[in-house]
Each structure stands twice: as C-alpha cells, then as structure tokens.
Short mmCIF file of C-alpha atoms in Angstrom, two decimals:
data_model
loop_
_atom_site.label_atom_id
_atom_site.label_comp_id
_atom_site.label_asym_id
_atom_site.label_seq_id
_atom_site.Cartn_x
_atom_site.Cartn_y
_atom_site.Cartn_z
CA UNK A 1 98.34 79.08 112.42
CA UNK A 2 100.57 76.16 111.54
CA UNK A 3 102.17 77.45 108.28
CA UNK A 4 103.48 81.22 109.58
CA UNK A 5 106.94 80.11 108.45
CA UNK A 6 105.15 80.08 104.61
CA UNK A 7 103.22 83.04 105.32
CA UNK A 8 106.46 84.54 106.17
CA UNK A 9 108.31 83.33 103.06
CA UNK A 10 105.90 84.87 100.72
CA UNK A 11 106.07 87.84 102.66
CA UNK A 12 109.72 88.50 102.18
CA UNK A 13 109.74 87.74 98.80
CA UNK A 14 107.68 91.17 98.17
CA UNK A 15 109.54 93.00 95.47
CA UNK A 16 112.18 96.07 97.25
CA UNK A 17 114.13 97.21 94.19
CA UNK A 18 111.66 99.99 93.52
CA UNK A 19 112.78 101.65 96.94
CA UNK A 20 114.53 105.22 95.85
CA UNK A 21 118.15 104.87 96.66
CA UNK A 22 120.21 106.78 99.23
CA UNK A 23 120.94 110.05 97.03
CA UNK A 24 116.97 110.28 96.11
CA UNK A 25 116.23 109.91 99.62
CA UNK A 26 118.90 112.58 101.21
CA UNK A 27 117.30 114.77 98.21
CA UNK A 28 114.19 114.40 99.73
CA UNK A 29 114.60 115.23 103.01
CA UNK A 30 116.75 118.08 102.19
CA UNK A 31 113.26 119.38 100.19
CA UNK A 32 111.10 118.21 102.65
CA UNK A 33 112.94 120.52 105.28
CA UNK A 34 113.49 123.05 103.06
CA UNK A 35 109.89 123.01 101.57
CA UNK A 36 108.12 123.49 105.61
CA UNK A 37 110.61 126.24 106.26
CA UNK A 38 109.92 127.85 103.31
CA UNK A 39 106.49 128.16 103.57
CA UNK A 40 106.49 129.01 107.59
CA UNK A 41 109.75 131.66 106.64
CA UNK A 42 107.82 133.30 103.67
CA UNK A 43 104.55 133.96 106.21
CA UNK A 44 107.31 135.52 108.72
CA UNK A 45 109.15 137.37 106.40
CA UNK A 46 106.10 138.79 104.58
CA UNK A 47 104.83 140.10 108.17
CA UNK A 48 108.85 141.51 108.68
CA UNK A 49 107.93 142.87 105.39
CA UNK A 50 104.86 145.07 105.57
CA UNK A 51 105.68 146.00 108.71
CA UNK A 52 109.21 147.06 107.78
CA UNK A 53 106.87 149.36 105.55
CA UNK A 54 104.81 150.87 107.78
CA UNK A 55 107.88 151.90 109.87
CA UNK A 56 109.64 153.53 106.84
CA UNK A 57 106.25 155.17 106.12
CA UNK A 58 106.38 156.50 109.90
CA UNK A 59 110.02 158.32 108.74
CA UNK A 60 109.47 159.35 105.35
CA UNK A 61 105.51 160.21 105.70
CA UNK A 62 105.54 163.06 107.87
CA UNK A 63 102.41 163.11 108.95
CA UNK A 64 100.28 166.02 110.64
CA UNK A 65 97.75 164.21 112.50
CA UNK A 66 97.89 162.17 115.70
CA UNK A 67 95.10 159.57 114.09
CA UNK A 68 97.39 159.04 111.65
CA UNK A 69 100.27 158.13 113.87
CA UNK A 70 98.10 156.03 116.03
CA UNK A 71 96.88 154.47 113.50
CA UNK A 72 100.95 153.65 112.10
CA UNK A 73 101.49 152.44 116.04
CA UNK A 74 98.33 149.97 115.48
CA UNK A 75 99.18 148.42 112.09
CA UNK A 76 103.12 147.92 113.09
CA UNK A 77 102.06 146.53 116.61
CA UNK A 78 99.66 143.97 114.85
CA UNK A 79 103.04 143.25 112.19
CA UNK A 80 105.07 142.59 114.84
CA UNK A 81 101.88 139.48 116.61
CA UNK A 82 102.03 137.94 113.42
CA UNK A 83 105.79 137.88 113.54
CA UNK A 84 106.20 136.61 116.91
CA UNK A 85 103.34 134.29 116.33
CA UNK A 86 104.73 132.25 113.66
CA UNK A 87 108.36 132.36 115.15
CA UNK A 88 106.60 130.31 117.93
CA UNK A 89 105.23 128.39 115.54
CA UNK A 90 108.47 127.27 113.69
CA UNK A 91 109.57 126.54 116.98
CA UNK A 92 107.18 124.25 118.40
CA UNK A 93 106.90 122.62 114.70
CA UNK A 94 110.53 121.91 114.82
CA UNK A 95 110.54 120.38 118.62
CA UNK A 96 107.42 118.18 117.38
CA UNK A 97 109.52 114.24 117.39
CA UNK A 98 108.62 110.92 116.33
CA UNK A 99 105.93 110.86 119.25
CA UNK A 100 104.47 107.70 120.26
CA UNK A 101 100.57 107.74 119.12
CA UNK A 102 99.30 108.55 122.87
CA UNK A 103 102.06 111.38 122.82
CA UNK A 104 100.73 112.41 119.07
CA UNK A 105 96.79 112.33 120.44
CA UNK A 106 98.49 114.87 123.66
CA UNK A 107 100.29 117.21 121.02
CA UNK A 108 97.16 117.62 118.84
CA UNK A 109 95.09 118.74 121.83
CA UNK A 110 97.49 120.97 122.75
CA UNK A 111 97.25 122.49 119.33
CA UNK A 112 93.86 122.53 119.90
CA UNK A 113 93.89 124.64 122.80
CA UNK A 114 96.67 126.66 121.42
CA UNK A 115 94.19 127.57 118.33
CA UNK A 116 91.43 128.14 120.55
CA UNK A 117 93.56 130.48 122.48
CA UNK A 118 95.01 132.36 119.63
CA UNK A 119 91.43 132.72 118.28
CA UNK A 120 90.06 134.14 120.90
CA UNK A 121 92.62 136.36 122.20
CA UNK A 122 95.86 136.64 120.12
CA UNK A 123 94.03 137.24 116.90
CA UNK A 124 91.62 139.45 118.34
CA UNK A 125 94.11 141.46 119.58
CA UNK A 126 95.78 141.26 116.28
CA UNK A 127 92.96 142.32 113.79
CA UNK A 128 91.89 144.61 116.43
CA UNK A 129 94.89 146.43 115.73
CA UNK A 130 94.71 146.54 112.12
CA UNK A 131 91.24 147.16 112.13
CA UNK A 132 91.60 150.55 114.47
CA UNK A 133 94.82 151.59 112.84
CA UNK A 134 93.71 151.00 109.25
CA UNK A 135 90.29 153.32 110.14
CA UNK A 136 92.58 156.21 111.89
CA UNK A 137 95.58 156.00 109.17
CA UNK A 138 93.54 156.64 106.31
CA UNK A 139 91.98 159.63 107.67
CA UNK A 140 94.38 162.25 106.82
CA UNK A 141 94.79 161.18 103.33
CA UNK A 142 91.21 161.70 102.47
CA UNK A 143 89.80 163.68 104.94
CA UNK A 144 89.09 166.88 102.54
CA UNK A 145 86.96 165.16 100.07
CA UNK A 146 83.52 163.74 101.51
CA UNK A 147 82.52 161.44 98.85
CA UNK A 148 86.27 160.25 99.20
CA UNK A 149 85.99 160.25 102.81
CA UNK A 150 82.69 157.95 102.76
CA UNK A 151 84.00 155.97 99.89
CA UNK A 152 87.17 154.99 101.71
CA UNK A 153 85.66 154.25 105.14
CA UNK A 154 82.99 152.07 103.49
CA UNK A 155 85.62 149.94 101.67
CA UNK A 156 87.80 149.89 104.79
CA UNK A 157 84.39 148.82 106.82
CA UNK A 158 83.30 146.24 104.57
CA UNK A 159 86.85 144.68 104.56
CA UNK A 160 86.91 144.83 108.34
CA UNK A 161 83.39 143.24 108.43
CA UNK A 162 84.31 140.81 105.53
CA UNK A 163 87.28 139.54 107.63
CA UNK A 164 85.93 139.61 111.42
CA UNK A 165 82.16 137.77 110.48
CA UNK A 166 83.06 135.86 107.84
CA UNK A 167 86.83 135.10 107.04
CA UNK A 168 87.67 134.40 110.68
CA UNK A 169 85.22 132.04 112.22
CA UNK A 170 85.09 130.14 108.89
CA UNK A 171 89.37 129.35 108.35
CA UNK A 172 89.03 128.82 112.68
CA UNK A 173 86.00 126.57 111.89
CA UNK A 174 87.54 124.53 109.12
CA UNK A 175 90.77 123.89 110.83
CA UNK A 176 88.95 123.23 114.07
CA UNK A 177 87.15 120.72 112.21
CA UNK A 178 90.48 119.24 110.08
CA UNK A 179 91.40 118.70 113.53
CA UNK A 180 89.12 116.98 115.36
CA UNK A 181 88.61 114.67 112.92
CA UNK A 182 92.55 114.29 113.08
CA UNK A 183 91.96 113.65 117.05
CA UNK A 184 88.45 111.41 116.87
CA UNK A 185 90.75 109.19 113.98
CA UNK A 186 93.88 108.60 116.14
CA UNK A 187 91.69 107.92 119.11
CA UNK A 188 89.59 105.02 117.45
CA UNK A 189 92.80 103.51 116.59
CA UNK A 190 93.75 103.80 119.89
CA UNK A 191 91.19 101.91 120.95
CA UNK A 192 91.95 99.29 119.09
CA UNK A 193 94.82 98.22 120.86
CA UNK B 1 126.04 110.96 110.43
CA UNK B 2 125.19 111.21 106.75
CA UNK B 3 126.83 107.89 105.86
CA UNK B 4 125.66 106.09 109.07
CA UNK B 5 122.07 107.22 108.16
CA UNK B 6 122.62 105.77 104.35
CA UNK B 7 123.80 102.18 105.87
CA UNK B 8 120.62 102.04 108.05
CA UNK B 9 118.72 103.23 105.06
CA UNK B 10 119.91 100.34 103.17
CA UNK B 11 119.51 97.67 105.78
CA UNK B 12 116.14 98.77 107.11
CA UNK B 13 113.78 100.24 103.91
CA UNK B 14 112.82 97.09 102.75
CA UNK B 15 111.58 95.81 105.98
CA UNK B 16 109.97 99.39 106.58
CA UNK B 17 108.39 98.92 102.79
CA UNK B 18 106.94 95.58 103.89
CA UNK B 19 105.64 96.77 106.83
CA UNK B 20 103.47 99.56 105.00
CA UNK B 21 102.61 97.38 102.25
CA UNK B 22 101.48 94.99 104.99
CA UNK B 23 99.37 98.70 106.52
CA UNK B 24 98.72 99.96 102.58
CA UNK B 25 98.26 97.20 100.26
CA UNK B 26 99.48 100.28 97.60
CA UNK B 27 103.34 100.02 96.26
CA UNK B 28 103.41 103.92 95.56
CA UNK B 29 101.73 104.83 98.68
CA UNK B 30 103.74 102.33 100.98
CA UNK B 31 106.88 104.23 99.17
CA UNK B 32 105.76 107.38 100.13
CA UNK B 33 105.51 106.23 103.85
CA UNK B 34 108.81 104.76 103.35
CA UNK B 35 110.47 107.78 102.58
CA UNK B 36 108.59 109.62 105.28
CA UNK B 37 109.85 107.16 108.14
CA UNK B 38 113.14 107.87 106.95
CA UNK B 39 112.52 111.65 106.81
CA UNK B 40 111.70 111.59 110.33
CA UNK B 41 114.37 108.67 111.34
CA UNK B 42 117.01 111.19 109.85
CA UNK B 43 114.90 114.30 111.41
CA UNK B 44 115.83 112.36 114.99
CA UNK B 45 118.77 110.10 114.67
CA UNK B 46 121.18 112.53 117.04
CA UNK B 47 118.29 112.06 119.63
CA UNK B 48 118.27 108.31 119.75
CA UNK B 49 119.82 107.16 122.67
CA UNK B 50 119.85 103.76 122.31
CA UNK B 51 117.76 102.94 124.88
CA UNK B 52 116.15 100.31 122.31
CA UNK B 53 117.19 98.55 118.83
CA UNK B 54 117.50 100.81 116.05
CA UNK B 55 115.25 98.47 114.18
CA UNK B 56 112.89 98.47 117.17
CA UNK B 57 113.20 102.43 116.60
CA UNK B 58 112.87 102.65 113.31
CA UNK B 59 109.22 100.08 113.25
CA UNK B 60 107.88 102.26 115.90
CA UNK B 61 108.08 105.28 113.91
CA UNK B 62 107.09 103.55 110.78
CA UNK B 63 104.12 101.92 112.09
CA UNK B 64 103.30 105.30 113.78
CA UNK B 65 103.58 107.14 110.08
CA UNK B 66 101.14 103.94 108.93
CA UNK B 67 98.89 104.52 111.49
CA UNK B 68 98.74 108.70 110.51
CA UNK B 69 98.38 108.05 107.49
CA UNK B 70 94.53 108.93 107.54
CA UNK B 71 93.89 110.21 103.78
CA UNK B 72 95.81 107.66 102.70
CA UNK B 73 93.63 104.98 104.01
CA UNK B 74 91.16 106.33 103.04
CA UNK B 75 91.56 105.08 99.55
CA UNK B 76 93.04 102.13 100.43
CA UNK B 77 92.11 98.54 99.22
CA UNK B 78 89.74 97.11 101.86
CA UNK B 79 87.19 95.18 99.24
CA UNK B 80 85.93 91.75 100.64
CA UNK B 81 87.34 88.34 98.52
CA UNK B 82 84.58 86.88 96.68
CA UNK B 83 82.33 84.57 98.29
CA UNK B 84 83.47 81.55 95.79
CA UNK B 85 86.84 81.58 94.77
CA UNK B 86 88.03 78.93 92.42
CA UNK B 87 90.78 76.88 93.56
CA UNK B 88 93.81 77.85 92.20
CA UNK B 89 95.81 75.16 90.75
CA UNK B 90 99.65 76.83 90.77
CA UNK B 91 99.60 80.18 92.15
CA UNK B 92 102.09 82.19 91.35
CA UNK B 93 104.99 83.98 93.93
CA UNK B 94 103.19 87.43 93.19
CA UNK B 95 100.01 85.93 93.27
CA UNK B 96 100.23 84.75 96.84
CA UNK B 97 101.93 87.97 97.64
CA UNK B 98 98.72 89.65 96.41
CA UNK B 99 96.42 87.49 98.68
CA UNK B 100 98.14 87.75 101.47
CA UNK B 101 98.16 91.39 101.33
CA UNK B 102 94.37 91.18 100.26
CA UNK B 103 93.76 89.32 103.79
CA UNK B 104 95.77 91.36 105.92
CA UNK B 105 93.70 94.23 104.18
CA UNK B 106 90.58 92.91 106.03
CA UNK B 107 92.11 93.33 109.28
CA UNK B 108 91.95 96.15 111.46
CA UNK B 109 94.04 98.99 111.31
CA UNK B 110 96.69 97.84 113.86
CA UNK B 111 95.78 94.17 113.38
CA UNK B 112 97.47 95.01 109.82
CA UNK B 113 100.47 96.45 111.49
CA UNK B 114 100.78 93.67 113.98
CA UNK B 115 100.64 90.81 111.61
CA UNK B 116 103.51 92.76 109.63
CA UNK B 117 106.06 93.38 112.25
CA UNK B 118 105.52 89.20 113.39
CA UNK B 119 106.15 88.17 109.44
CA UNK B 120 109.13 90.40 109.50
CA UNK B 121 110.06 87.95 112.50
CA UNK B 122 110.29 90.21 114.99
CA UNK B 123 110.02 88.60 118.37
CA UNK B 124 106.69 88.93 120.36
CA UNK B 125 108.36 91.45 123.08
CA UNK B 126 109.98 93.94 120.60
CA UNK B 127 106.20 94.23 118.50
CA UNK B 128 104.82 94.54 122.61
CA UNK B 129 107.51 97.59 122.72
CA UNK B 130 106.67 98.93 119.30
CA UNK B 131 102.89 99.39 119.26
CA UNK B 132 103.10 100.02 123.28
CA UNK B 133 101.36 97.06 124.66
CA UNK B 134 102.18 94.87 127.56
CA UNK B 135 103.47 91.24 126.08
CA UNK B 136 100.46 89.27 126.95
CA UNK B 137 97.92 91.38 125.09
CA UNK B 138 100.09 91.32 122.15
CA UNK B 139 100.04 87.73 122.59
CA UNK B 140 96.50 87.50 122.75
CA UNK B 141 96.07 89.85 119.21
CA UNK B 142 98.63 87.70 117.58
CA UNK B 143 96.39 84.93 118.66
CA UNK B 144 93.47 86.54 117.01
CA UNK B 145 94.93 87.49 113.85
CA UNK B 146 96.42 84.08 113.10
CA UNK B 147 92.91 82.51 113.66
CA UNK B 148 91.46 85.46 111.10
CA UNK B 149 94.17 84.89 108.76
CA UNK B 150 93.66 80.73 108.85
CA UNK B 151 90.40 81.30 108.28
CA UNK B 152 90.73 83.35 104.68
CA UNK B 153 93.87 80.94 104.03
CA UNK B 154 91.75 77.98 104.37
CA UNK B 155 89.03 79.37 102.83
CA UNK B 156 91.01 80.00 99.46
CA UNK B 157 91.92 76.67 99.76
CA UNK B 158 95.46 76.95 101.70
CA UNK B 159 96.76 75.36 104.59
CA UNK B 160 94.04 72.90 104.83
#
C-alpha cells in the first residue's frame, strides 16, 4: 500500500485522554492483587478453619468411641489436602508470567493434567476422607436412638451420594470443558501465524 | 520502581491503547486490556532483563493480553461494510479513524495485531520478535494485509 504513512497518521490521531492516569492505575493493580489473593486466601483459610475445629473438637469432645476418633483423624486429614492443595495453587498462580502464547498453550495443558490428576486421585482421596470420617463421627452422637440413627445416616448418605455422582464429575466436567475451549481457542490462533 | 513504572506508564499506554483498539475496535474494552498489560508489566518489571526494548516488552505482552482476550472478542465488532457505500465527500478525523478500525476489524485475529504494531511504526524485525515469527514471514503477512487493507481503502473510495 502506497499511502501507509496516511494510514498511520489517522491512526495516531486516535483519542488517549480517556486512559486512567497513574494513581487509578497503581489503584488497580493494588485491587487486582489483592482481589486473587483474597479469594485463593479465604478458600485456605476457611479449610485452616474447619479443620482448626475439628482439632479443638478432638480436645474438648472427649469422646468414648474409637469410630468417633477415626472418624475426627479422617475429616482433619481431608482439612489439611484442601489446605495444602490450594497453597500449591497460590503458588503456581503467582509463578504464572507474561508467557509467550506457545508458553501460555504449555501452561494450560499442564493445568489440564494437573486437574485430571487431582480429580482422580487427590480429590478422591480427599472426599474419601470426609466421606468415611463423617459416617464413623456421627455414630456416637446418635447411636441410641434408631429412627435418629437411620435418619442421620440417610442424610449423611444422600450428601455423600449428592457430592461423589453428581457435584463432582459435573464442576470437573464444566471446568474441563472452560478449558479446552480455552486450549482449542489459543491453538487456532496459533495457527494463524 | 513505583515511579519508574508511572514514567513507562505514561510513555507507553497510548501506544498499548492503539494497539487494542487496533485488536478491539471497543474504547472501554481496549481500556480494560490496557490496564491489564500494565497489571502484568508491573506484575514482572523486576524480571525484565533487558534482553529486548521495553517497548518491544511491553507490545508482546499487550498483544498477548489481545490475543486472550477470548470473551471479549466474542462481542466484538466484526460486521461486513456495506456492499455500496456512498462516497464520502469530507470525512471527518474520527470518521476515518472509525473506518480504519472497521477494516482492520475484518482481518484475522493476529492480522489485526500485526497491522497495529506496523502503524505504531514499529520496524518489521521488532513486530517479527513480538508475535514470534521469523522476519520473512512477517514480511510476507505485512504483505498480505496491506493488499486486504488497499482493497477496502479503495473500495470506499480512498487511495485510488
């Protein structure tokens, strides 16, 4: 094309003084930083949290059953996955850089194996945990009433059901999904160049 | 670092707001990508190592952020020009911004951002360095894109 040089003149003269100035923009980033960390150090703390509570419910509950202590070991053991989990997590979000787009297309399948992975074996292990220790825990606290008995352990067994067959493979599926569409997006553009 | 990072800021955002205008065609939304380049320039200024130009650094993760920026392009302005366009008689500044971004909305994805970084002037090699290709198949593109752009130029009655 002959007539870049005007091309380029009208591009310049594209109106700038909307841009937000320095002091909006340091704002932003400091709520942009503080915004990812917040949500990533509420999930942590919340697991610090309830697991913080089972362990002071190990001391003050004294408990006269073995189920029930197994089933304290299994519910703090499962707190302390989801802990380390998303400590990892904050790590690895926070080591992510400004990756080139054939770097970004590696880092997403990582993630994708890393999710696969933590599907099928770190959250097993996980709601495994909870699911055991929950059924044993309760035991002692309504052992001497049947119809309390049967109520409990059908609530506790629907929940358990509820979350393994349907909650599960339906967040894994939709963020397995989110993702590959992520992946299949950044490849075609790829391919363009 | 603080004030270093507000002098870049001010030298470099309105050649980062062109560029996603140029990817965008949407003021707000080329803002918001904008602010996120600088986000992550400021995330990663202590590891540059200038082993290229900042402004070579700062393009390549703008025109990355452009190129993520799925469901925003989603909505973007992609409509084709009408088949017979009446000659304009004076256009206006804005008005020939507006086509020009219209045309460079046509293109392809990284055609758009291609096309941007050369009408910010950039030289061929540093837009080969940005959007990782070897010089002479960012030549070629460049090639291609001029001859699309003449075409919807001439066709609206420019650059005869």
């Amino acid at each position: 094309m002959d007539n870049l040089n005007d091309l380029k003149k009208i591009w310049l003269s594209a109106d700038t003084s909307g841009l937000p100035d320095t002091a909006t923009i340091m704002r932003a980033i400091c709520k942009y930083r503080s915004q990812k960390l917040i949500k990533k150090a509420a999930l942590i703390l919340a697991a610090i949290f309830l697991t913080a509570v089972m362990i002071s419910v190990v001391f003050l509950y004294k408990s006269v059953m073995i189920s029930t202590r197994l089933g304290e070991a299994c519910i703090i053991g499962a707190g302390l996955i989801l802990v380390f989990t998303n400590i990892g997590s904050i790590g690895r979000l926070y080591n992510l850089k400004s990756l080139s787009n054939k770097e970004f297309i590696a880092y997403l399948e990582q993630v994708k194996i890393n999710r696969a992975k933590y599907y099928r074996k770190t959250q097993v292990i996980g709601l495994s945990l909870v699911s055991l220790g929950l059924l044993l825990y309760i035991y002692e606290g309504v052992r001497l009433y049947l119809w309390l008995l049967l109520a409990s352990y059908v609530f506790v067994l629907l929940y358990i059901l509820v979350m393994w067959l349907v909650v599960r493979p339906r967040v894994y599926k939709r963020q397995a999904k989110k993702l590959d569409a992520t992946i299949k997006e950044m490849k075609r553009l790829a391919d363009q160049f | 670092m603080q004030q270093s990072f507000e002098e870049i800021y001010t030298q470099y955002s309105p050649q980062v707001f062109r560029v996603c205008m140029g990817y965008i065609n949407d003021p707000a939304q080329a803002r918001d990508l904008t602010q996120e380049t600088f986000i992550a320039v400021w995330q990663n200024l202590s590891s540059f190592r200038n082993e290229s130009k900042l402004s070579t650094w700062i393009l390549r993760i703008a025109t990355n952020n452009c190129l993520r920026a799925l469901e925003k392009s989603k909505r973007m302005v992609t409509t084709d020009l009408p088949f017979d366009i009446p000659l304009p008689h004076e256009e206006t500044q804005e008005e020939k911004l507006a086509f020009l971004y219209k045309c460079i909305a046509e293109l392809e994805e990284t055609e758009r951002i291609i096309i941007s970084l050369l009408l910010e002037d950039l030289p061929q090699a540093e837009i080969a360095t940005i959007i990782g290709l070897t010089e002479g198949n960012t030549r070629v593109k460049i090639h291609r894109i001029k001859e699309k752009l003449a075409v919807k130029f001439r066709d609206h009655g420019q650059f005869e």
